[in-house]
C-alpha atoms as one frame of an Amber mdcrd trajectory, in Angstrom:
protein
  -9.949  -3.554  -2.988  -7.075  -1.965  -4.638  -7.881   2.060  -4.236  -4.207
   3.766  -5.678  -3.075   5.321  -8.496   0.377   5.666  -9.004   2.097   8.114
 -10.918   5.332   7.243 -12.322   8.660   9.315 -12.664   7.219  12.215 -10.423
  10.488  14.045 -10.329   8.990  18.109 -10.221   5.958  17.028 -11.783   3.891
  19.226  -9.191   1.205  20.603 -11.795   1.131  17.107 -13.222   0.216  15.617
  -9.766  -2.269  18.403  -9.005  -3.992  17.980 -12.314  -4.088  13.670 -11.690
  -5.408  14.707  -8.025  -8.344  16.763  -9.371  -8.990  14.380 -11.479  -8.983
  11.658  -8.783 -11.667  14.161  -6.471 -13.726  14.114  -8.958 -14.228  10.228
 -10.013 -13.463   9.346  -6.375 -11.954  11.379  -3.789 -11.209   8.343  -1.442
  -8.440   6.895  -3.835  -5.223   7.574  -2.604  -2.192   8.699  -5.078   1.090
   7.171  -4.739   4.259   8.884  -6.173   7.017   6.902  -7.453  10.551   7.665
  -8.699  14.219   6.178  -7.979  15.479   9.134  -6.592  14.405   9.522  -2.799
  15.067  13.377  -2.689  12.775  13.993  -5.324  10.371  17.302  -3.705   7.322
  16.606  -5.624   6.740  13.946  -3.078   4.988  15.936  -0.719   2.438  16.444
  -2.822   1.434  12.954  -3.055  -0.044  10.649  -0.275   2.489   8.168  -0.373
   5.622   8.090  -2.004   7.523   4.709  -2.832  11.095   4.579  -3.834  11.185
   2.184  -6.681  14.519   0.905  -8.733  15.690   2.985 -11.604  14.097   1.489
 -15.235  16.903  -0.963 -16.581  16.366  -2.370 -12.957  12.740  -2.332 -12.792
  11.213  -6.054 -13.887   7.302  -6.348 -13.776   7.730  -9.001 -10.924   9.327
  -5.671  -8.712   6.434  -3.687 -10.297   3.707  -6.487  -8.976   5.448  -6.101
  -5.511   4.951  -2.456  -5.157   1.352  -2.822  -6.356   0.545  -5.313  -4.122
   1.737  -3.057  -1.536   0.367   0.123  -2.024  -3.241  -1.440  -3.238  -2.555
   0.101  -6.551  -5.496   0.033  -9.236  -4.076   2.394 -11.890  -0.719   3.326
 -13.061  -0.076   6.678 -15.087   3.931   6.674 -16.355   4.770  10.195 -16.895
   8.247   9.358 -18.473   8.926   8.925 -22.525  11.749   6.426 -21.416   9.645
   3.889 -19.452   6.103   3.685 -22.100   8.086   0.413 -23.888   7.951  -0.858
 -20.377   4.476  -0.180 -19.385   3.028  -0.856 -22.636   4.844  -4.038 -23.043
   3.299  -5.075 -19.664  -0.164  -3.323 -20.295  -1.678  -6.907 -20.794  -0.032
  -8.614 -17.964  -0.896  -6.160 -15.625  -4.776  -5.557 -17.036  -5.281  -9.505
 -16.368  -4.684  -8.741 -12.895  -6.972  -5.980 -12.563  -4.417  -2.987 -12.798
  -5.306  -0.613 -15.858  -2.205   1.655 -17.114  -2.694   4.812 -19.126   0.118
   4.119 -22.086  -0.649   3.414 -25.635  -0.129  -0.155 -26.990   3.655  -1.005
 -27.961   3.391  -0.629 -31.430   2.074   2.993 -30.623   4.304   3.541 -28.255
   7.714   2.241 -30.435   6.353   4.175 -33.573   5.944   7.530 -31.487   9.166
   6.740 -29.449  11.500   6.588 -32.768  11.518   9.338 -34.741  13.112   8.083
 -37.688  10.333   5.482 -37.953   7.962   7.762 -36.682   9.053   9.742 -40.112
   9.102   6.500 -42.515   5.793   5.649 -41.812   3.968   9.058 -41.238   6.448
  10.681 -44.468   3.492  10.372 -46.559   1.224  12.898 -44.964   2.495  15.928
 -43.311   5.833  14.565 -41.095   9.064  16.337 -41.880  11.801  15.102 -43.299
  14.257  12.889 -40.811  17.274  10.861 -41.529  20.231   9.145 -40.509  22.817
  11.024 -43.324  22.886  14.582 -42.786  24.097  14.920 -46.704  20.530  14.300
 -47.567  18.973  16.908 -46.232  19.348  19.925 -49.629  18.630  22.667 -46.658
  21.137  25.299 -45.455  20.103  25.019 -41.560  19.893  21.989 -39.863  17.927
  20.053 -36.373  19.907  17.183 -35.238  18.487  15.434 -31.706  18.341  12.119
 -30.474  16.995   9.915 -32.340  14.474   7.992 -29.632  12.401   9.608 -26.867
  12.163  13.579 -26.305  13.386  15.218 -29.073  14.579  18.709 -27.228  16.946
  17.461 -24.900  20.402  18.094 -26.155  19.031  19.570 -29.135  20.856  21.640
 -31.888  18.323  23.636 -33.922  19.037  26.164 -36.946  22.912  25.430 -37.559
  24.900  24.805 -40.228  25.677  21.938 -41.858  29.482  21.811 -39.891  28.039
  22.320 -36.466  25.722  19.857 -36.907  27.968  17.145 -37.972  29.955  18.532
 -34.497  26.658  18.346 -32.507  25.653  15.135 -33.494  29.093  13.590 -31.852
  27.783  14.668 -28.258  24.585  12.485 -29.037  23.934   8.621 -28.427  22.171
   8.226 -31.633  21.325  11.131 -33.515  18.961  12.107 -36.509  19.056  15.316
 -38.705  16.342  17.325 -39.887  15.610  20.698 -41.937  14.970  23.433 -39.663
  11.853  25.480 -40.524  11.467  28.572 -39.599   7.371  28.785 -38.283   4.898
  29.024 -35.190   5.407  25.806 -33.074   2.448  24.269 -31.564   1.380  21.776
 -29.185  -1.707  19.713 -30.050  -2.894  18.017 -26.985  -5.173  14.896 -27.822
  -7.197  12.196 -26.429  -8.775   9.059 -28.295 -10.756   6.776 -26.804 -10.538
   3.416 -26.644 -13.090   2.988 -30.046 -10.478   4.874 -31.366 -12.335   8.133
 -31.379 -11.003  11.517 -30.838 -12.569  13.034 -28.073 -10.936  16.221 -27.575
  -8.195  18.645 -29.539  -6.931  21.201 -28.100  -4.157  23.396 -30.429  -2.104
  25.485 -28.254   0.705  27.976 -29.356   4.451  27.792 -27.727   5.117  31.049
 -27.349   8.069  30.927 -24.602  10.054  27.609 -25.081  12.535  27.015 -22.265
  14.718  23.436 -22.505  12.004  22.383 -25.308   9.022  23.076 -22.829   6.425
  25.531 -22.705   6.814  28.025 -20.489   4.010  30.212 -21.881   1.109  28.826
 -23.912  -2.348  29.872 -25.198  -4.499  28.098 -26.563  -5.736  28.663 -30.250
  -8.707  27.840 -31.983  -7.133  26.962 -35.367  -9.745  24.169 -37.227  -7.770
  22.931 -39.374  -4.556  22.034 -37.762  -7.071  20.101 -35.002  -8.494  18.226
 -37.729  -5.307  17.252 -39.057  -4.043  16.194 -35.778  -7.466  14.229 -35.308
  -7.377  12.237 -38.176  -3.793  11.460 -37.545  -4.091  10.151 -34.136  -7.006
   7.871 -35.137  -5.468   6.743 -38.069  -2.453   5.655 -35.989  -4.638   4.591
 -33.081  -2.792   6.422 -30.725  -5.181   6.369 -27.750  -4.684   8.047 -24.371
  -3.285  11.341 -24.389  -0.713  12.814 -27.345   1.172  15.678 -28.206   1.942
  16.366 -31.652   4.463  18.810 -31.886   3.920  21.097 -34.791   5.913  24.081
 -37.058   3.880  26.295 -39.339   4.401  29.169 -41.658   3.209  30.019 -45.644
   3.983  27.097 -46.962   1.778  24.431 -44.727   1.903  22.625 -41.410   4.497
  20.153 -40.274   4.291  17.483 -38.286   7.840  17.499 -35.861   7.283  13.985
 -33.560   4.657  12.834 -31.803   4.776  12.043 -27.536   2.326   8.948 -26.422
   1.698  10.896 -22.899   0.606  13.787 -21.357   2.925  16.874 -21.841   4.716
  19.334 -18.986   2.235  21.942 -20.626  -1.152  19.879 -21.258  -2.315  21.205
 -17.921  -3.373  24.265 -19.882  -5.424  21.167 -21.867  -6.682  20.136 -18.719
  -7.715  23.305 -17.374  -9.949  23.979 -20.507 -11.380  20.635 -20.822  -9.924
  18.241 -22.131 -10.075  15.928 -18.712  -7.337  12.661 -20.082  -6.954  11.893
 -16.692 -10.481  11.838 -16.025 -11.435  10.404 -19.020  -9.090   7.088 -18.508
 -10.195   6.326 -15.326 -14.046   6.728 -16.818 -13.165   4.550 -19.006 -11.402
   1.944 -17.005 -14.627   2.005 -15.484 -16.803   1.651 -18.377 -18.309   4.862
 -17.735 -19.382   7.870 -19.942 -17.044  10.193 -21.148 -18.065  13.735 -19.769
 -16.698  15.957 -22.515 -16.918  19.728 -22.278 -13.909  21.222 -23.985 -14.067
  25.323 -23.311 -14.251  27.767 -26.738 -12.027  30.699 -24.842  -8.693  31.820
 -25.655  -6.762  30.990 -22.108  -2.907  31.632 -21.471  -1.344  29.506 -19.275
   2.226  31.266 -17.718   4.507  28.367 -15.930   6.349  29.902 -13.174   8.227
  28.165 -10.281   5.836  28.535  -6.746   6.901  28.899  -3.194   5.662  26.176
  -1.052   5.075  26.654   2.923   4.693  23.701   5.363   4.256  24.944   8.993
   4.122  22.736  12.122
């Protein structure tokens, strides 16, 4: 019987694996969890109970994929990775007819959360903010201009003129431009089920960003920006875990992007309640949902942790 879950991508993932591990104690602590990633060296792998060395993603082909599943007896498959959710979701079916479930949104999901200038066409209507191709127009004085597909901080340029950002966008692959907004950025971790119900908000405030990741976070019980973010990711049917990224100050709440997986910081999520990992392998399982989100105000402080190994 296949008894595995693999986790993607692991790269320094550490809390990620921890938080997948609990998760895995809890539904059934004699599933084993096998890390994956193309680089050997990678130091998170000590943490897991097997590591596999798999090809990097333009290599990877779901007839490799069936090879190392075979192998390791995997049963569920949890890409960490905004990159590599086309490729999962586009092989979610294949692989759920042979028994392996994956925790990724459909592709249409994925595609509309993985482009942010489509992400912006079709969400422009409600509370996503302005993106575009043409820098000229944007009427603003200060400008964002990132990649236009998969996470938005990386190589960011955020609250620069309109010169610099002309200049920035030259160092990107395909970039997109929009207003910057001065505000209180948010993470809003999620999870719908697969009725398409929202099971669990959880609105936390980034209050030390470091390479567009939380460093420090605390959570915040703010009703109506957890509404909004409900009915958005049921209206989109975004199910699984999401983060909506999200700026706000006196004049409203804006929606930045959108990321079909769980977050470096959504282990504060986790540690308050909202179980994703849990929850999808309940659900794989047809099984009750066991929802029991806390009401206190936690802060969650990353910091790198020495490790010791004696023999």
């Amino acid at each position: 019987m296949n008894k595995s879950i693999l986790i993607t991508s692991i790269g320094a993932k550490i809390p990620l694996i921890k938080a997948i591990a609990r998760a895995k104690d809890d539904f059934d602590s004699t599933m084993k969890i096998i890390g994956a990633d193309s680089n050997p060296n990678v130091f998170s792998r000590i943490t897991v109970d097997d590591f596999c060395q798999i090809p990097p993603l333009e290599e990877l082909s779901l007839e490799i994929l069936l090879k190392y599943i075979q192998k390791y007896k995997i049963r569920y498959i949890i890409p960490t990775r905004d990159a590599e959710l086309p490729f999962f979701s586009l092989h979610k079916k294949a692989l759920a007819d042979k028994g392996i479930v994956v925790f990724v949104a459909d592709i249409e999901v994925v595609e509309f959360c993985y482009d942010k200038l489509r992400f912006y066409e079709i969400a422009k209507s409600t509370w996503a903010i302005e993106t575009t191709l043409n820098i000229h127009e944007l009427q603003v004085d200060s400008f964002v201009v990132k990649e236009r597909f998969g996470s938005g901080a990386k190589n960011m340029g955020s609250d620069i003129g309109k010169a610099q950002a002309i200049e920035h966008a030259k160092k990107l692959q395909e970039p997109i431009f929009q207003p910057f907004i001065k505000g209180q950025e948010y993470s809003i971790d999620c999870y719908v089920d697969k009725n398409v119900v929202c099971r669990g908000v959880i609105v936390r405030s980034r209050d030390l960003v470091v390479n567009g990741e939380s460093k420090i976070t605390t959570i915040v019980h703010d009703e109506n920006l957890a509404q909004k973010a409900s009915d958005f990711v049921t209206y989109h049917k975004i199910q699984g875990h999401s983060v909506l990224q999200v700026l706000q100050n006196e004049k409203g709440s804006f929606l930045i992007e959108c990321n079909a997986r769980f977050g470096g910081a959504s282990t504060l999520s986790d540690y308050a309640g909202l179980k994703s990992f849990l929850w999808f392998l309940q659900e794989s399982n047809k099984e009750d949902l066991q929802v029991n989100i806390t009401n206190k105000i936690i802060k969650q402080i990353r910091q790198d942790k020495d490790i010791y190994i004696e023999s």
